[in-house]
C-alpha positions as semicolon CSV with decimal commas, in nm:
position;residue;x (nm);y (nm);z (nm)
1;M;2,200;1,229;-7,228
2;E;2,166;1,580;-7,153
3;G;2,456;1,616;-6,876
4;L;2,469;1,767;-6,586
5;F;2,384;2,126;-6,698
6;G;2,126;2,023;-6,989
7;F;1,782;2,157;-6,961
8;S;1,537;1,935;-7,148
9;V;1,241;2,144;-7,332
10;A;1,007;2,020;-7,047
11;K;1,234;2,164;-6,782
12;Q;1,296;2,488;-7,000
13;H;0,901;2,541;-6,951
14;Y;0,895;2,453;-6,629
15;Y;1,161;2,719;-6,510
16;A;0,964;2,980;-6,694
17;G;0,623;2,883;-6,513
18;S;0,785;2,885;-6,176
19;S;0,997;3,217;-6,264
20;L;0,669;3,434;-6,367
21;I;0,437;3,343;-6,078
22;W;0,660;3,566;-5,887
23;L;0,544;3,867;-6,112
24;A;0,283;4,099;-6,068
25;G;0,009;3,870;-6,222
26;G;-0,221;3,957;-6,540
27;A;-0,071;3,834;-6,856
28;D;0,281;3,746;-6,656
29;A;-0,003;3,454;-6,482
30;E;-0,150;3,348;-6,778
31;R;0,176;3,286;-6,950
32;A;0,309;3,086;-6,618
33;A;0,025;2,885;-6,621
34;L;0,044;2,770;-6,975
35;E;0,444;2,745;-6,937
36;A;0,387;2,502;-6,617
37;S;0,128;2,319;-6,840
38;K;0,370;2,258;-7,138
39;A;0,607;2,098;-6,874
40;I;0,342;1,876;-6,735
41;A;0,238;1,754;-7,026
42;L;0,609;1,693;-7,209
43;W;0,708;1,551;-6,873
44;K;0,416;1,301;-6,896
45;H;0,519;1,160;-7,214
46;E;0,883;1,117;-7,143
47;P;1,005;0,772;-7,059
48;P;1,067;0,761;-6,643
49;A;1,429;0,771;-6,635
50;S;1,380;1,132;-6,827
51;R;1,111;1,225;-6,584
52;S;1,211;1,443;-6,282
53;L;0,887;1,404;-6,072
54;D;0,930;1,629;-5,790
55;D;1,009;1,900;-6,069
56;E;0,661;1,784;-6,242
57;A;0,442;1,796;-5,896
58;L;0,600;2,150;-5,827
59;A;0,466;2,228;-6,205
60;H;0,137;2,185;-6,061
61;V;0,166;2,378;-5,755
62;Y;0,306;2,678;-5,994
63;Q;0,030;2,590;-6,239
64;G;-0,209;2,629;-5,952
65;T;-0,041;2,991;-5,853
66;A;-0,099;3,103;-6,171
67;Y;-0,442;3,019;-6,181
68;L;-0,507;3,168;-5,842
69;Q;-0,309;3,485;-5,944
70;I;-0,596;3,570;-6,259
71;G;-0,890;3,469;-6,018
72;N;-0,981;3,125;-6,161
73;L;-1,010;2,881;-5,796
74;D;-1,168;2,601;-6,045
75;S;-0,851;2,562;-6,231
76;A;-0,575;2,601;-5,976
77;T;-0,785;2,386;-5,737
78;A;-0,737;2,115;-6,026
79;A;-0,376;2,246;-6,092
80;I;-0,277;2,120;-5,750
81;R;-0,514;1,817;-5,732
82;P;-0,279;1,544;-5,781
83;I;-0,010;1,727;-5,560
84;L;-0,261;1,681;-5,261
85;D;-0,323;1,329;-5,331
86;L;0,037;1,258;-5,346
87;P;0,145;1,025;-5,047
88;A;0,322;1,180;-4,801
89;D;0,688;1,045;-4,845
90;R;0,639;1,268;-5,203
91;Q;0,564;1,576;-5,025
92;I;0,917;1,713;-5,016
93;S;1,006;2,031;-4,884
94;W;0,979;2,262;-5,157
95;I;0,625;2,141;-5,227
96;K;0,503;2,223;-4,882
97;K;0,707;2,589;-4,925
98;R;0,519;2,647;-5,234
99;L;0,181;2,498;-5,098
100;G;0,198;2,747;-4,815
101;R;0,243;3,024;-5,038
102;F;-0,067;2,931;-5,269
103;A;-0,259;2,826;-4,939
104;A;-0,152;3,208;-4,792
105;M;-0,322;3,314;-5,126
106;L;-0,627;3,166;-5,043
107;R;-0,658;3,422;-4,726
108;R;-0,693;3,709;-4,918
109;D;-0,867;3,891;-5,183
110;P;-1,054;3,763;-5,439
111;Y;-1,060;3,427;-5,200
112;R;-1,138;3,574;-4,843
113;G;-1,456;3,467;-4,727
114;S;-1,519;3,191;-5,009
115;S;-1,606;2,854;-4,862
116;A;-1,422;2,696;-5,196
117;A;-1,123;2,872;-5,067
118;G;-1,158;2,821;-4,725
119;D;-1,170;2,438;-4,777
120;L;-0,853;2,418;-5,012
121;F;-0,686;2,606;-4,756
122;E;-0,805;2,373;-4,502
123;E;-0,668;2,063;-4,725
124;I;-0,363;2,196;-4,743
125;R;-0,293;2,317;-4,358
126;N;-0,404;1,928;-4,287
127;L;-0,162;1,765;-4,511
128;G;0,119;1,751;-4,293
129;G;-0,082;1,565;-4,074
130;R;-0,094;1,287;-4,307
């Protein structure tokens, strides 16, 4: 057991990804996407008792945010799809908060005017209505 302040390898990758998305983008965003991907992959292979489902869900949002920062809307959409499909009771406040930032990014360049970005924005906006 890791104890109260222990961090699994998955959690280390998760925090790396969650931190890097707040930088300017570019190489930092590419690294954020990679770190979030590693966290997700590691959690998928851990026993249920070791997994942090909320953090795993947030890692998808961080991965998607990083993909938006590097201009890859298709990968960003694929990254957050599992989160958009979560039941309403799994949509914790941190997911909603981070999806809010993600949605705001869809309204700015280079996504402004994109029908795919607009559709995704509406889907995120309508999550609260489920």
